[in-house]
PDB file of C-alpha atoms in Angstrom:
ATOM      1  CA  MET A1125       0.000   0.000   0.000  1.00 64.00           C
ATOM      2  CA  ALA A1126       1.391   3.378  -1.007  1.00 59.00           C
ATOM      3  CA  LEU A1127       2.203   5.845   1.739  1.00 53.00           C
ATOM      4  CA  VAL A1128       1.213   8.755  -0.482  1.00 53.00           C
ATOM      5  CA  LYS A1129      -1.662   8.919  -2.934  1.00 68.00           C
ATOM      6  CA  ALA A1130      -1.981  11.461  -5.719  1.00 69.00           C
ATOM      7  CA  GLY A1131      -4.084  14.350  -4.547  1.00 75.00           C
ATOM      8  CA  VAL A1132      -5.433  17.214  -6.540  1.00 86.00           C
ATOM      9  CA  VAL A1133      -3.864  19.874  -8.759  1.00 89.00           C
ATOM     10  CA  VAL A1134      -4.536  23.295  -7.234  1.00 89.00           C
ATOM     11  CA  LEU A1135      -4.463  26.516  -9.252  1.00 91.00           C
ATOM     12  CA  ASP A1136      -4.190  29.857  -7.465  1.00 89.00           C
ATOM     13  CA  CYS A1137      -6.461  32.583  -8.804  1.00 91.00           C
ATOM     14  CA  VAL A1138      -8.326  35.710  -7.752  1.00 93.00           C
ATOM     15  CA  GLU A1139     -11.837  34.257  -8.327  1.00 95.00           C
ATOM     16  CA  PRO A1140     -11.933  30.492  -7.672  1.00 96.00           C
ATOM     17  CA  GLU A1141     -15.692  30.217  -8.237  1.00 97.00           C
ATOM     18  CA  GLN A1142     -15.422  31.661 -11.756  1.00 96.00           C
ATOM     19  CA  LEU A1143     -12.422  29.533 -12.685  1.00 96.00           C
ATOM     20  CA  ALA A1144     -14.167  26.408 -11.371  1.00 97.00           C
ATOM     21  CA  GLU A1145     -17.107  27.161 -13.689  1.00 97.00           C
ATOM     22  CA  PHE A1146     -14.747  27.289 -16.688  1.00 97.00           C
ATOM     23  CA  TYR A1147     -13.197  23.900 -15.895  1.00 96.00           C
ATOM     24  CA  LYS A1148     -16.562  22.354 -14.958  1.00 97.00           C
ATOM     25  CA  GLY A1149     -17.776  23.215 -18.447  1.00 97.00           C
ATOM     26  CA  LEU A1150     -14.594  22.032 -20.139  1.00 95.00           C
ATOM     27  CA  LEU A1151     -14.304  18.722 -18.262  1.00 95.00           C
ATOM     28  CA  GLU A1152     -18.011  17.968 -17.743  1.00 95.00           C
ATOM     29  CA  ALA A1153     -17.151  18.133 -14.062  1.00 96.00           C
ATOM     30  CA  GLU A1154     -19.073  18.472 -10.853  1.00 97.00           C
ATOM     31  CA  GLU A1155     -18.189  20.477  -7.770  1.00 97.00           C
ATOM     32  CA  THR A1156     -17.129  18.212  -4.925  1.00 95.00           C
ATOM     33  CA  ASP A1157     -16.132  20.700  -2.234  1.00 93.00           C
ATOM     34  CA  ALA A1158     -16.255  24.440  -1.711  1.00 94.00           C
ATOM     35  CA  THR A1159     -15.172  26.801   1.043  1.00 93.00           C
ATOM     36  CA  ALA A1160     -14.798  30.575   1.104  1.00 92.00           C
ATOM     37  CA  ASN A1161     -11.321  30.315  -0.439  1.00 94.00           C
ATOM     38  CA  ARG A1162     -11.270  27.076  -2.414  1.00 94.00           C
ATOM     39  CA  VAL A1163     -13.425  25.150  -4.886  1.00 97.00           C
ATOM     40  CA  GLU A1164     -12.694  21.553  -5.897  1.00 96.00           C
ATOM     41  CA  ILE A1165     -14.128  19.715  -8.894  1.00 97.00           C
ATOM     42  CA  ARG A1166     -14.021  16.174 -10.284  1.00 96.00           C
ATOM     43  CA  GLY A1167     -14.152  15.644 -14.042  1.00 93.00           C
ATOM     44  CA  ALA A1168     -16.223  12.963 -15.746  1.00 90.00           C
ATOM     45  CA  ASP A1169     -13.034  10.877 -16.079  1.00 89.00           C
ATOM     46  CA  GLY A1170     -12.123  11.303 -12.395  1.00 90.00           C
ATOM     47  CA  VAL A1171      -9.487  14.038 -12.707  1.00 90.00           C
ATOM     48  CA  ARG A1172      -9.567  16.380  -9.727  1.00 93.00           C
ATOM     49  CA  LEU A1173      -8.743  20.092  -9.801  1.00 95.00           C
ATOM     50  CA  ALA A1174      -9.045  22.765  -7.139  1.00 94.00           C
ATOM     51  CA  PHE A1175      -8.949  26.547  -7.326  1.00 95.00           C
ATOM     52  CA  ARG A1176      -7.577  28.494  -4.359  1.00 91.00           C
ATOM     53  CA  ARG A1177      -8.254  32.176  -3.731  1.00 94.00           C
ATOM     54  CA  ASP A1178      -5.134  34.344  -3.827  1.00 91.00           C
ATOM     55  CA  ALA A1179      -5.883  38.058  -4.063  1.00 91.00           C
ATOM     56  CA  ASN A1180      -2.333  38.647  -5.358  1.00 88.00           C
ATOM     57  CA  ALA A1181      -2.347  35.907  -8.019  1.00 85.00           C
ATOM     58  CA  THR A1182      -0.807  36.922 -11.314  1.00 81.00           C
ATOM     59  CA  PRO A1183      -1.253  34.801 -14.421  1.00 78.00           C
ATOM     60  CA  PRO A1184       1.753  33.169 -16.063  1.00 74.00           C
ATOM     61  CA  SER A1185       3.123  35.048 -19.053  1.00 68.00           C
ATOM     62  CA  TRP A1186       3.667  32.011 -21.307  1.00 64.00           C
ATOM     63  CA  PRO A1187       4.737  32.001 -24.089  1.00 64.00           C
ATOM     64  CA  ARG A1188       6.716  35.129 -23.116  1.00 65.00           C
ATOM     65  CA  PRO A1189       9.825  34.179 -21.089  1.00 64.00           C
ATOM     66  CA  GLU A1190       9.244  36.362 -18.013  1.00 65.00           C
ATOM     67  CA  ASN A1191       7.238  34.626 -15.278  1.00 59.00           C
ATOM     68  CA  SER A1192       6.775  31.759 -17.735  1.00 59.00           C
ATOM     69  CA  LEU A1193       4.720  28.592 -17.196  1.00 53.00           C
ATOM     70  CA  GLN A1194       4.560  28.101 -13.410  1.00 65.00           C
ATOM     71  CA  ALA A1195       2.225  25.147 -14.046  1.00 69.00           C
ATOM     72  CA  HIS A1196       0.776  23.620 -17.167  1.00 72.00           C
ATOM     73  CA  LEU A1197      -2.137  21.262 -17.799  1.00 82.00           C
ATOM     74  CA  ASP A1198      -2.517  18.920 -20.786  1.00 82.00           C
ATOM     75  CA  PHE A1199      -5.915  17.613 -21.876  1.00 88.00           C
ATOM     76  CA  MET A1200      -6.404  14.846 -24.439  1.00 86.00           C
ATOM     77  CA  VAL A1201      -9.189  15.451 -26.989  1.00 90.00           C
ATOM     78  CA  ASP A1202     -10.560  13.764 -30.101  1.00 87.00           C
ATOM     79  CA  ASP A1203     -11.606  16.943 -31.946  1.00 89.00           C
ATOM     80  CA  LEU A1204      -9.339  19.986 -31.567  1.00 89.00           C
ATOM     81  CA  ASP A1205     -11.628  22.344 -33.479  1.00 90.00           C
ATOM     82  CA  ALA A1206     -14.778  21.466 -31.507  1.00 92.00           C
ATOM     83  CA  THR A1207     -12.916  21.654 -28.193  1.00 93.00           C
ATOM     84  CA  GLU A1208     -11.394  24.998 -29.141  1.00 93.00           C
ATOM     85  CA  ARG A1209     -14.879  26.357 -29.767  1.00 94.00           C
ATOM     86  CA  LEU A1210     -15.903  25.136 -26.294  1.00 95.00           C
ATOM     87  CA  VAL A1211     -12.819  26.700 -24.652  1.00 95.00           C
ATOM     88  CA  VAL A1212     -13.565  30.072 -26.245  1.00 96.00           C
ATOM     89  CA  ALA A1213     -17.289  29.871 -25.429  1.00 96.00           C
ATOM     90  CA  LEU A1214     -16.381  29.229 -21.777  1.00 97.00           C
ATOM     91  CA  GLY A1215     -14.078  32.268 -21.639  1.00 97.00           C
ATOM     92  CA  GLY A1216     -10.677  30.780 -22.464  1.00 95.00           C
ATOM     93  CA  ARG A1217      -8.423  32.146 -25.200  1.00 93.00           C
ATOM     94  CA  PRO A1218      -6.041  30.655 -27.738  1.00 92.00           C
ATOM     95  CA  VAL A1219      -2.373  31.324 -27.026  1.00 87.00           C
ATOM     96  CA  GLU A1220      -0.607  29.135 -29.558  1.00 71.00           C
ATOM     97  CA  THR A1221      -2.800  27.385 -32.103  1.00 55.00           C
ATOM     98  CA  LYS A1222      -0.335  27.000 -34.948  1.00 61.00           C
ATOM     99  CA  GLY A1223       1.686  23.833 -34.930  1.00 57.00           C
ATOM    100  CA  PRO A1224       2.617  20.883 -37.070  1.00 54.00           C
ATOM    101  CA  ALA A1225      -0.200  18.492 -37.911  1.00 57.00           C
ATOM    102  CA  GLY A1226       0.219  14.870 -37.032  1.00 54.00           C
ATOM    103  CA  PRO A1227      -0.577  12.307 -34.389  1.00 53.00           C
ATOM    104  CA  HIS A1228       0.583  14.637 -31.604  1.00 56.00           C
ATOM    105  CA  GLU A1229      -1.061  17.825 -32.830  1.00 82.00           C
ATOM    106  CA  GLU A1230      -1.624  20.254 -29.973  1.00 82.00           C
ATOM    107  CA  ARG A1231      -2.788  23.803 -29.329  1.00 88.00           C
ATOM    108  CA  GLY A1232      -2.078  26.139 -26.422  1.00 88.00           C
ATOM    109  CA  TYR A1233      -4.679  28.136 -24.482  1.00 91.00           C
ATOM    110  CA  ALA A1234      -5.140  30.236 -21.368  1.00 90.00           C
ATOM    111  CA  ASP A1235      -8.059  29.828 -19.002  1.00 92.00           C
ATOM    112  CA  PRO A1236      -9.980  32.945 -17.862  1.00 94.00           C
ATOM    113  CA  ALA A1237      -7.446  33.525 -15.049  1.00 90.00           C
ATOM    114  CA  GLY A1238      -4.473  33.188 -17.447  1.00 88.00           C
ATOM    115  CA  HIS A1239      -3.248  29.661 -16.539  1.00 87.00           C
ATOM    116  CA  SER A1240      -1.880  27.894 -19.590  1.00 84.00           C
ATOM    117  CA  PHE A1241      -3.068  24.530 -20.817  1.00 87.00           C
ATOM    118  CA  THR A1242      -2.725  22.429 -23.931  1.00 86.00           C
ATOM    119  CA  LEU A1243      -5.298  20.491 -25.890  1.00 89.00           C
ATOM    120  CA  ARG A1244      -3.567  17.510 -27.454  1.00 84.00           C
ATOM    121  CA  ARG A1245      -5.150  15.258 -30.034  1.00 82.00           C
ATOM    122  CA  ALA A1246      -5.652  11.825 -28.530  1.00 73.00           C
ATOM    123  CA  PRO A1247      -3.709   9.172 -30.469  1.00 70.00           C
ATOM    124  CA  SER A1248      -5.866   7.034 -32.686  1.00 63.00           C
ATOM    125  CA  THR A1249      -6.617   3.555 -31.385  1.00 62.00           C
ATOM    126  CA  ALA A1250      -7.780   2.327 -34.782  1.00 58.00           C
ATOM    127  CA  PRO A1251      -5.610  -0.396 -36.362  1.00 60.00           C
ATOM    128  CA  LYS A1252      -3.371   0.683 -39.227  1.00 58.00           C
ATOM    129  CA  GLN A1253      -4.727   0.066 -42.686  1.00 59.00           C
ATOM    130  CA  GLY A1254      -2.571  -1.394 -45.384  1.00 52.00           C
TER     131      GLY A1254
END
């Protein structure tokens, strides 16, 4: 039995309730816990994220080098275009959407509080033809 179990990724932000709403919409998540300074959610696939109030939080500047990534989330998706539309509708913004096509195609975004994340095309599980 492991002494330590994986917990939850926590993002600092000024408005945890608003940021939780963004990720609830993106991950088809439900709120599992909330206090005055923290909101935790669980995605449909079980991933857990929390958002902690920090009145002095400043978003990362990625892709600019100063105050760069701090933290970075990757999400696997089947349809980059459809998921991008959802991200934008929920209040996120594209940061880096140009990249080489291929099995590992990915696009960079920022959530409404400025945290960076990547949507990465899920590898195909279909057998090769030929």
